[in-house]
PDB file of C-alpha atoms in Angstrom:
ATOM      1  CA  UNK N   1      -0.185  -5.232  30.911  1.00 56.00           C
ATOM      2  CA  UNK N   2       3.104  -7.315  30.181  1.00 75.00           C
ATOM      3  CA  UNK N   3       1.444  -8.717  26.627  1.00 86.00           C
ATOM      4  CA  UNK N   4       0.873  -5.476  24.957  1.00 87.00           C
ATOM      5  CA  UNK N   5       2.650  -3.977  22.835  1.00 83.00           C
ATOM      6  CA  UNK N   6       2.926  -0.527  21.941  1.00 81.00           C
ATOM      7  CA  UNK N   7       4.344   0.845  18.269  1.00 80.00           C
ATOM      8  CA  UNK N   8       4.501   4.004  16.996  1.00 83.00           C
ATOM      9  CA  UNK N   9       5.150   4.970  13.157  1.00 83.00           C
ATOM     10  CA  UNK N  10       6.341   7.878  11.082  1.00 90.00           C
ATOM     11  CA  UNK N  11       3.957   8.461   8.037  1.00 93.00           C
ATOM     12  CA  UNK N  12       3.187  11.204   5.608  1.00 94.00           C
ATOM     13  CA  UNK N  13       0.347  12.099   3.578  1.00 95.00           C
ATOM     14  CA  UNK N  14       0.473   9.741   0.446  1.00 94.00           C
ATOM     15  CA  UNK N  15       1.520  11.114  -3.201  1.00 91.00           C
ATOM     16  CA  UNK N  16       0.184   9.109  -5.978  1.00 82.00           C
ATOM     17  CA  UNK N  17       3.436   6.890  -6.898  1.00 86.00           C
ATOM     18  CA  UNK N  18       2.735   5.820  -3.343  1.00 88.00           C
ATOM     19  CA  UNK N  19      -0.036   3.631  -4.171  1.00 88.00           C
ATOM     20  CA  UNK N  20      -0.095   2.899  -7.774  1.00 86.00           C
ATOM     21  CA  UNK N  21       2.859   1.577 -10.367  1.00 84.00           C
ATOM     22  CA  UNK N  22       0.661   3.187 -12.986  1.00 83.00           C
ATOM     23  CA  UNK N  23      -2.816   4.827 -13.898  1.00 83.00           C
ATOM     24  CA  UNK N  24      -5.300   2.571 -13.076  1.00 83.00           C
ATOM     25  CA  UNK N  25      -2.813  -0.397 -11.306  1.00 85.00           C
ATOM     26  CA  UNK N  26      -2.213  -0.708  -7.398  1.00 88.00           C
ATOM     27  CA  UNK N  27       0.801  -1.309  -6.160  1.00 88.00           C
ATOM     28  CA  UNK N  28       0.675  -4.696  -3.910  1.00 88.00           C
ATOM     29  CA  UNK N  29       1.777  -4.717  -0.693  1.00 86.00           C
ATOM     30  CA  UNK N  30       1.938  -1.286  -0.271  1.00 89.00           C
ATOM     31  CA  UNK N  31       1.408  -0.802   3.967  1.00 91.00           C
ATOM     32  CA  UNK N  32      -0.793   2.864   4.434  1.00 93.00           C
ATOM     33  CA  UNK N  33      -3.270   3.951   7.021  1.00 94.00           C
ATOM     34  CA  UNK N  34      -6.636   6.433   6.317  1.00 95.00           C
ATOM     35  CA  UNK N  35      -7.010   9.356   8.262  1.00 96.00           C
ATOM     36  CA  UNK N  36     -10.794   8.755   9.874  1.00 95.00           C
ATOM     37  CA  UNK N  37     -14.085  11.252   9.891  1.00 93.00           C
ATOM     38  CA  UNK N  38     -12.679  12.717  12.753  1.00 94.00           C
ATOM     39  CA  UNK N  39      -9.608  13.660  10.996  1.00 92.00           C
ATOM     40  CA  UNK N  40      -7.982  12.957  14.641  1.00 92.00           C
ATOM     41  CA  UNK N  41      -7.273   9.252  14.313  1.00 92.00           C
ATOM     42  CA  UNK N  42      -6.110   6.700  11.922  1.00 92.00           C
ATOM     43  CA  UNK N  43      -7.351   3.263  11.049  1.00 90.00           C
ATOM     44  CA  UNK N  44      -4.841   0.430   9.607  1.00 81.00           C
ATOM     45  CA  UNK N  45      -2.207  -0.759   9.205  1.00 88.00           C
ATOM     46  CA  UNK N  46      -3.473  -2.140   5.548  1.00 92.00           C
ATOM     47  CA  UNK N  47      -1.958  -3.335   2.865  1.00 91.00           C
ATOM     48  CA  UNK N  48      -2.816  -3.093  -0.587  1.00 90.00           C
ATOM     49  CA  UNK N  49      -3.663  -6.372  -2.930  1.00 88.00           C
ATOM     50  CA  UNK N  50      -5.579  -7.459  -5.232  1.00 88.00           C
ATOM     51  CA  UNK N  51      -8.939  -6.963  -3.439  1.00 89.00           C
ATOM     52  CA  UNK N  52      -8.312  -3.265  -2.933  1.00 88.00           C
ATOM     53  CA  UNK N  53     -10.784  -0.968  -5.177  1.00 89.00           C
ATOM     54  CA  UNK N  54      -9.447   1.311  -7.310  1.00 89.00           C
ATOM     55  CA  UNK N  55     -11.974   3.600  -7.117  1.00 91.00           C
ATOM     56  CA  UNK N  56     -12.358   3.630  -3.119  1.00 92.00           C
ATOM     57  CA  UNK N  57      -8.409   4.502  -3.249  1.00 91.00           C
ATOM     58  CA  UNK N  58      -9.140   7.030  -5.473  1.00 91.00           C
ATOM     59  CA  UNK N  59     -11.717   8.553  -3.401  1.00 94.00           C
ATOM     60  CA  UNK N  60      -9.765   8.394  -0.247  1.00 94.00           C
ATOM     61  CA  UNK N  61      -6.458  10.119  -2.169  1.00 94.00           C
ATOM     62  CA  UNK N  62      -8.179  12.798  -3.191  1.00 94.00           C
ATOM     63  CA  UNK N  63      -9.736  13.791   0.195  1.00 96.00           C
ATOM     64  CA  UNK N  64      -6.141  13.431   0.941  1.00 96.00           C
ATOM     65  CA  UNK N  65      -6.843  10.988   3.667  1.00 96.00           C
ATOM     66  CA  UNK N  66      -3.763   7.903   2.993  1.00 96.00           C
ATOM     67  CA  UNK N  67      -0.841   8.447   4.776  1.00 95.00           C
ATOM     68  CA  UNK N  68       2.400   5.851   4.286  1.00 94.00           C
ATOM     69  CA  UNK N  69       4.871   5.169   6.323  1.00 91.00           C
ATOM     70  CA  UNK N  70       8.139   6.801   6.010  1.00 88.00           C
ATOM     71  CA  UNK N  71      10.994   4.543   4.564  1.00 74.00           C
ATOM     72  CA  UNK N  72      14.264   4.627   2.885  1.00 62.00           C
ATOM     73  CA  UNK N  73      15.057   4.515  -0.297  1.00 53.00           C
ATOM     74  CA  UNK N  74      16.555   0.972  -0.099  1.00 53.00           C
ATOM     75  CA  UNK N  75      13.291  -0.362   0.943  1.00 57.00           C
ATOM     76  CA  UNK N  76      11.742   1.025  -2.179  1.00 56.00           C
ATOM     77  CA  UNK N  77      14.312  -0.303  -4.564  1.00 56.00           C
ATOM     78  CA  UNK N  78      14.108  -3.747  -2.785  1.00 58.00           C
ATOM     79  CA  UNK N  79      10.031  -3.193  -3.142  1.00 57.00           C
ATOM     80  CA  UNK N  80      10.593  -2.877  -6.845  1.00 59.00           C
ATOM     81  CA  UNK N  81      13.088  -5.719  -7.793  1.00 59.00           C
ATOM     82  CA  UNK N  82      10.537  -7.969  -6.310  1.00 59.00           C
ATOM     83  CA  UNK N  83       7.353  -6.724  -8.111  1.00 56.00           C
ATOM     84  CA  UNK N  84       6.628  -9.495 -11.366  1.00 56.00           C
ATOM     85  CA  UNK N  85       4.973  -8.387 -14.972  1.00 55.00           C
ATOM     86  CA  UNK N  86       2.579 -10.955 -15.309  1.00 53.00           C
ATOM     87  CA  UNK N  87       1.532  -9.782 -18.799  1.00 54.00           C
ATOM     88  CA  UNK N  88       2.175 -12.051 -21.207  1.00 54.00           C
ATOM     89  CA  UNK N  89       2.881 -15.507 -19.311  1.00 52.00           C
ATOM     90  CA  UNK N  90       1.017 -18.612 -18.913  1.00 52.00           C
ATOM     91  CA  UNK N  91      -1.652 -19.173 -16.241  1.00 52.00           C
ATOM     92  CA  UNK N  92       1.262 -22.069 -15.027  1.00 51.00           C
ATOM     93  CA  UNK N  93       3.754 -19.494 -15.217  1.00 51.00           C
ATOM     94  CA  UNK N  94       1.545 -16.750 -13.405  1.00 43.00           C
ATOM     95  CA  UNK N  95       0.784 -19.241 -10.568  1.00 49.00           C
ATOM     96  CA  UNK N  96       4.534 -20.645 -10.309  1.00 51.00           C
ATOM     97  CA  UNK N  97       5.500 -16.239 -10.019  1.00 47.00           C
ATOM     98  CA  UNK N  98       3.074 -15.881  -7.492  1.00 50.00           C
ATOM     99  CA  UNK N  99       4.587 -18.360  -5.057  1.00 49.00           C
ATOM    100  CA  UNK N 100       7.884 -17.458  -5.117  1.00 49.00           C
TER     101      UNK N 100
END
């Protein structure tokens, strides 16, 4: 078929700083994929936000089933000079950081 599109992706099982900025807080926008029952194939792309669950991350770390894609180093310092501390400001301000 000429309108399909095939990728492929280099990932690796996930280590905790993969996921989380600290105990207890997901890191947003993080892309990973979970390793399925059949421990065969993989479901995702998804992307972590503010919906994810804790917990359900948890779970699926420790069965060691979240694998992320390989990157550079530059995309991880870019990834981190965009993330915002929203401790602290207004509900304005918080909405205003959000958009941008």
């Amino acid at each position: 078929m000429d309108d399909v599109l095939y990728i492929s992706a280099q990932i690796r099982l996930a280590k905790g700083n993969d996921l989380l900025l600290a105990q207890g807080v997901i890191k947003f926008d993080q892309p990973y994929y979970v390793l399925n029952d059949d421990l065969e194939t993989f479901s995702g792309v998804h992307v972590t936000d503010i919906f994810h669950s804790y917990e359900a991350l948890k779970e699926l770390f420790k069965k060691k089933r979240i694998y992320v894609p390989i990157t550079n180093s530059n995309d991880y310092i870019d990834y981190r000079l965009k993330q915002v501390d929203l401790k602290g400001l207004s509900e304005k301000s918080k909405i205003q950081s959000i958009k941008n």
